Amino acid sequence: MKTWTGQETELGTLKTYTEYRINFGNSYGDYDDGHTIAANGAGGWQARNKGSALEFAWIQLGGLRVGADESAFDTFIGYAGNVINDTIVPYGNFQTNVIQYYFDAGNGLSAVVSLEEGSGEVGTIDSYVPHVVGGLKYTQGWGAITGVVSYDSNYEEVAGKVRLDVNATNELSLFLMAGYGTDDNLNDHTNNIDALGRGFYKQWGGNWALWGGGTYKFNEKTSFNLQASYDDWKDIGVAANVAYTVVPGLTVTAEVDWQQVGQKAFDNDSAWVLATKKNNVGGLLRFQRDF
């Protein structure tokens, strides 16, 4: 359920946005010697109510935004392609409370500064010092160049990403994104909360990671989307789908995903989505109604 409101004021446009999700289905999981291993607890493979969540609830006046949002480390630079499972190799955490300011110079140059609380056991700030994210973007008709940098105040580590988007033709758009982060404290197993090498921002395995892919539009209704990813721990991800707009407002997407888990992820007890096998394949069929 999504709710948008907006009105013009003497200090700029006043906006509010809320999004509440209710989910039913099964989870990541597998069988192992007759027992179920799942990311969301025992029996996670069974179809069931999966709970509900407040994903967004923010207020924005002009360029100032306050409330529950996704981290600017991800939203400002952009998600890793138009596939459903774009985090087979993760590129940063999402949900957080924010106080952030957006600036748009009007000539293609824009910027953001964001103070963030984080979320989860590893990501939630453990003192009065917030996480900090900053970003710069230059956008033109050919595409965009974007960079973001973050400071994790819990583990005192820095991570950054740079991205190139290219509109190659009217039908083909491509992107390449690279991430690098420090991780000495994230790999320190004497911490009160062991991050297992993955912080709130540097979630990929090791110091560096790459994501690339693009979208090809066959016509106004049909598009093909591809993303491939790789990180320092030799984790590999490939996701591909075909999205078809049946009628305006109704889109059907069929996707196939492949994950290969690097041995270092297993050695560090930090395989993403609690994968128990080196090679994993999955598929999704999504029916999406927009209005």
PDB file of C-alpha atoms in Angstrom, residues 97-223:
ATOM      1  CA  ASN A  97      15.921   6.472   9.462  1.00  0.00           C
ATOM      2  CA  VAL A  98      17.453   9.469   7.687  1.00  0.00           C
ATOM      3  CA  ILE A  99      18.010  13.206   7.906  1.00  0.00           C
ATOM      4  CA  GLN A 100      19.238  14.138   4.449  1.00  0.00           C
ATOM      5  CA  TYR A 101      19.507  17.052   2.067  1.00  0.00           C
ATOM      6  CA  TYR A 102      19.362  16.884  -1.737  1.00  0.00           C
ATOM      7  CA  PHE A 103      20.800  19.649  -3.938  1.00  0.00           C
ATOM      8  CA  ASP A 104      20.138  20.033  -7.663  1.00  0.00           C
ATOM      9  CA  ALA A 105      22.115  22.721  -9.500  1.00  0.00           C
ATOM     10  CA  GLY A 106      19.831  22.492 -12.540  1.00  0.00           C
ATOM     11  CA  ASN A 107      22.687  21.866 -14.990  1.00  0.00           C
ATOM     12  CA  GLY A 108      22.954  18.103 -14.513  1.00  0.00           C
ATOM     13  CA  LEU A 109      24.947  18.304 -11.281  1.00  0.00           C
ATOM     14  CA  SER A 110      23.288  17.074  -8.077  1.00  0.00           C
ATOM     15  CA  ALA A 111      24.435  16.078  -4.592  1.00  0.00           C
ATOM     16  CA  VAL A 112      23.214  14.525  -1.351  1.00  0.00           C
ATOM     17  CA  VAL A 113      24.316  14.449   2.292  1.00  0.00           C
ATOM     18  CA  SER A 114      22.587  11.940   4.565  1.00  0.00           C
ATOM     19  CA  LEU A 115      22.807  11.198   8.308  1.00  0.00           C
ATOM     20  CA  GLU A 116      21.510   7.661   8.904  1.00  0.00           C
ATOM     21  CA  GLU A 117      20.609   5.401  11.824  1.00  0.00           C
ATOM     22  CA  GLY A 118      21.054   2.101   9.990  1.00  0.00           C
ATOM     23  CA  SER A 119      19.086  -1.015  10.942  1.00  0.00           C
ATOM     24  CA  GLY A 120      19.566  -4.551  12.187  1.00  0.00           C
ATOM     25  CA  GLU A 121      21.999  -5.897  14.757  1.00  0.00           C
ATOM     26  CA  VAL A 122      25.109  -4.936  12.782  1.00  0.00           C
ATOM     27  CA  GLY A 123      23.815  -1.738  11.177  1.00  0.00           C
ATOM     28  CA  THR A 124      21.966   0.186  13.926  1.00  0.00           C
ATOM     29  CA  ILE A 125      24.175   2.908  15.401  1.00  0.00           C
ATOM     30  CA  ASP A 126      25.413   2.058  18.900  1.00  0.00           C
ATOM     31  CA  SER A 127      26.085   5.657  20.039  1.00  0.00           C
ATOM     32  CA  TYR A 128      25.022   9.229  19.301  1.00  0.00           C
ATOM     33  CA  VAL A 129      27.268   9.284  16.199  1.00  0.00           C
ATOM     34  CA  PRO A 130      25.256   8.635  13.005  1.00  0.00           C
ATOM     35  CA  HIS A 131      26.417   6.914   9.852  1.00  0.00           C
ATOM     36  CA  VAL A 132      27.198   9.494   7.137  1.00  0.00           C
ATOM     37  CA  VAL A 133      26.656   9.239   3.365  1.00  0.00           C
ATOM     38  CA  GLY A 134      27.598  11.775   0.700  1.00  0.00           C
ATOM     39  CA  GLY A 135      27.189  11.658  -3.070  1.00  0.00           C
ATOM     40  CA  LEU A 136      27.715  13.572  -6.328  1.00  0.00           C
ATOM     41  CA  LYS A 137      26.059  12.942  -9.710  1.00  0.00           C
ATOM     42  CA  TYR A 138      26.466  14.388 -13.189  1.00  0.00           C
ATOM     43  CA  THR A 139      23.590  13.612 -15.586  1.00  0.00           C
ATOM     44  CA  GLN A 140      23.321  14.381 -19.301  1.00  0.00           C
ATOM     45  CA  GLY A 141      21.440  12.953 -22.272  1.00  0.00           C
ATOM     46  CA  TRP A 142      24.093  10.283 -22.841  1.00  0.00           C
ATOM     47  CA  GLY A 143      23.777   8.940 -19.271  1.00  0.00           C
ATOM     48  CA  ALA A 144      25.332   9.724 -15.886  1.00  0.00           C
ATOM     49  CA  ILE A 145      28.415   9.444 -13.677  1.00  0.00           C
ATOM     50  CA  THR A 146      27.732   9.002  -9.953  1.00  0.00           C
ATOM     51  CA  GLY A 147      29.804   8.499  -6.819  1.00  0.00           C
ATOM     52  CA  VAL A 148      28.827   7.863  -3.204  1.00  0.00           C
ATOM     53  CA  VAL A 149      30.895   7.410  -0.048  1.00  0.00           C
ATOM     54  CA  SER A 150      29.796   6.231   3.405  1.00  0.00           C
ATOM     55  CA  TYR A 151      31.192   6.185   6.933  1.00  0.00           C
ATOM     56  CA  ASP A 152      30.067   3.329   9.204  1.00  0.00           C
ATOM     57  CA  SER A 153      30.221   4.834  12.705  1.00  0.00           C
ATOM     58  CA  ASN A 154      29.824   1.448  14.432  1.00  0.00           C
ATOM     59  CA  TYR A 155      32.890  -0.195  12.892  1.00  0.00           C
ATOM     60  CA  GLU A 156      34.676   2.999  11.791  1.00  0.00           C
ATOM     61  CA  GLU A 157      34.982   1.794   8.202  1.00  0.00           C
ATOM     62  CA  VAL A 158      34.582   3.647   4.893  1.00  0.00           C
ATOM     63  CA  ALA A 159      32.972   2.352   1.690  1.00  0.00           C
ATOM     64  CA  GLY A 160      32.387   3.913  -1.694  1.00  0.00           C
ATOM     65  CA  LYS A 161      30.822   3.169  -5.063  1.00  0.00           C
ATOM     66  CA  VAL A 162      31.166   4.746  -8.510  1.00  0.00           C
ATOM     67  CA  ARG A 163      28.790   4.144 -11.395  1.00  0.00           C
ATOM     68  CA  LEU A 164      28.625   4.835 -15.115  1.00  0.00           C
ATOM     69  CA  ASP A 165      25.260   4.775 -16.937  1.00  0.00           C
ATOM     70  CA  VAL A 166      25.213   4.953 -20.740  1.00  0.00           C
ATOM     71  CA  ASN A 167      22.206   5.327 -23.024  1.00  0.00           C
ATOM     72  CA  ALA A 168      23.826   3.502 -25.944  1.00  0.00           C
ATOM     73  CA  THR A 169      20.747   3.711 -28.212  1.00  0.00           C
ATOM     74  CA  ASN A 170      17.053   4.404 -27.784  1.00  0.00           C
ATOM     75  CA  GLU A 171      16.614   0.694 -27.109  1.00  0.00           C
ATOM     76  CA  LEU A 172      19.775  -0.180 -25.129  1.00  0.00           C
ATOM     77  CA  SER A 173      20.923   1.217 -21.769  1.00  0.00           C
ATOM     78  CA  LEU A 174      24.014  -0.092 -19.930  1.00  0.00           C
ATOM     79  CA  PHE A 175      25.559   0.385 -16.500  1.00  0.00           C
ATOM     80  CA  LEU A 176      28.755  -0.528 -14.657  1.00  0.00           C
ATOM     81  CA  MET A 177      29.190  -0.052 -10.906  1.00  0.00           C
ATOM     82  CA  ALA A 178      32.258  -0.701  -8.735  1.00  0.00           C
ATOM     83  CA  GLY A 179      32.488  -0.734  -4.953  1.00  0.00           C
ATOM     84  CA  TYR A 180      35.432  -0.614  -2.553  1.00  0.00           C
ATOM     85  CA  GLY A 181      35.442  -0.625   1.241  1.00  0.00           C
ATOM     86  CA  THR A 182      37.778  -1.037   4.191  1.00  0.00           C
ATOM     87  CA  ASP A 183      37.016  -4.030   6.411  1.00  0.00           C
ATOM     88  CA  ASP A 184      39.624  -4.524   9.168  1.00  0.00           C
ATOM     89  CA  ASN A 185      37.098  -3.982  11.971  1.00  0.00           C
ATOM     90  CA  LEU A 186      34.348  -5.819  10.079  1.00  0.00           C
ATOM     91  CA  ASN A 187      36.588  -8.909  10.150  1.00  0.00           C
ATOM     92  CA  ASP A 188      37.544  -8.531  13.821  1.00  0.00           C
ATOM     93  CA  HIS A 189      35.833 -11.502  15.503  1.00  0.00           C
ATOM     94  CA  THR A 190      36.476 -10.048  18.989  1.00  0.00           C
ATOM     95  CA  ASN A 191      33.802  -7.354  18.455  1.00  0.00           C
ATOM     96  CA  ASN A 192      30.732  -7.560  20.696  1.00  0.00           C
ATOM     97  CA  ILE A 193      28.733  -7.993  17.485  1.00  0.00           C
ATOM     98  CA  ASP A 194      30.714  -9.900  14.861  1.00  0.00           C
ATOM     99  CA  ALA A 195      29.916  -8.434  11.437  1.00  0.00           C
ATOM    100  CA  LEU A 196      31.417 -11.472   9.650  1.00  0.00           C
ATOM    101  CA  GLY A 197      33.024  -9.144   7.121  1.00  0.00           C
ATOM    102  CA  ARG A 198      29.790  -7.439   6.025  1.00  0.00           C
ATOM    103  CA  GLY A 199      28.815  -4.003   7.380  1.00  0.00           C
ATOM    104  CA  PHE A 200      25.726  -1.880   6.809  1.00  0.00           C
ATOM    105  CA  TYR A 201      27.257  -0.312   3.678  1.00  0.00           C
ATOM    106  CA  LYS A 202      30.077  -2.668   2.590  1.00  0.00           C
ATOM    107  CA  GLN A 203      27.951  -5.788   2.367  1.00  0.00           C
ATOM    108  CA  TRP A 204      29.876  -7.420  -0.460  1.00  0.00           C
ATOM    109  CA  GLY A 205      32.556 -10.000   0.351  1.00  0.00           C
ATOM    110  CA  GLY A 206      36.105  -8.629   0.714  1.00  0.00           C
ATOM    111  CA  ASN A 207      37.253  -5.145  -0.251  1.00  0.00           C
ATOM    112  CA  TRP A 208      35.895  -4.756  -3.778  1.00  0.00           C
ATOM    113  CA  ALA A 209      32.966  -5.755  -5.970  1.00  0.00           C
ATOM    114  CA  LEU A 210      31.632  -5.174  -9.491  1.00  0.00           C
ATOM    115  CA  TRP A 211      28.101  -5.055 -10.926  1.00  0.00           C
ATOM    116  CA  GLY A 212      27.169  -4.585 -14.569  1.00  0.00           C
ATOM    117  CA  GLY A 213      24.345  -5.109 -16.990  1.00  0.00           C
ATOM    118  CA  GLY A 214      21.637  -3.343 -18.891  1.00  0.00           C
ATOM    119  CA  THR A 215      18.203  -3.238 -20.450  1.00  0.00           C
ATOM    120  CA  TYR A 216      17.211  -3.821 -24.067  1.00  0.00           C
ATOM    121  CA  LYS A 217      13.721  -2.731 -25.132  1.00  0.00           C
ATOM    122  CA  PHE A 218      12.381  -4.893 -27.942  1.00  0.00           C
ATOM    123  CA  ASN A 219       9.322  -2.659 -28.222  1.00  0.00           C
ATOM    124  CA  GLU A 220       7.101  -0.500 -26.017  1.00  0.00           C
ATOM    125  CA  LYS A 221       5.805  -3.559 -24.153  1.00  0.00           C
ATOM    126  CA  THR A 222       8.735  -5.972 -23.899  1.00  0.00           C
ATOM    127  CA  SER A 223      12.220  -5.591 -22.410  1.00  0.00           C
TER     128      SER A 223
END
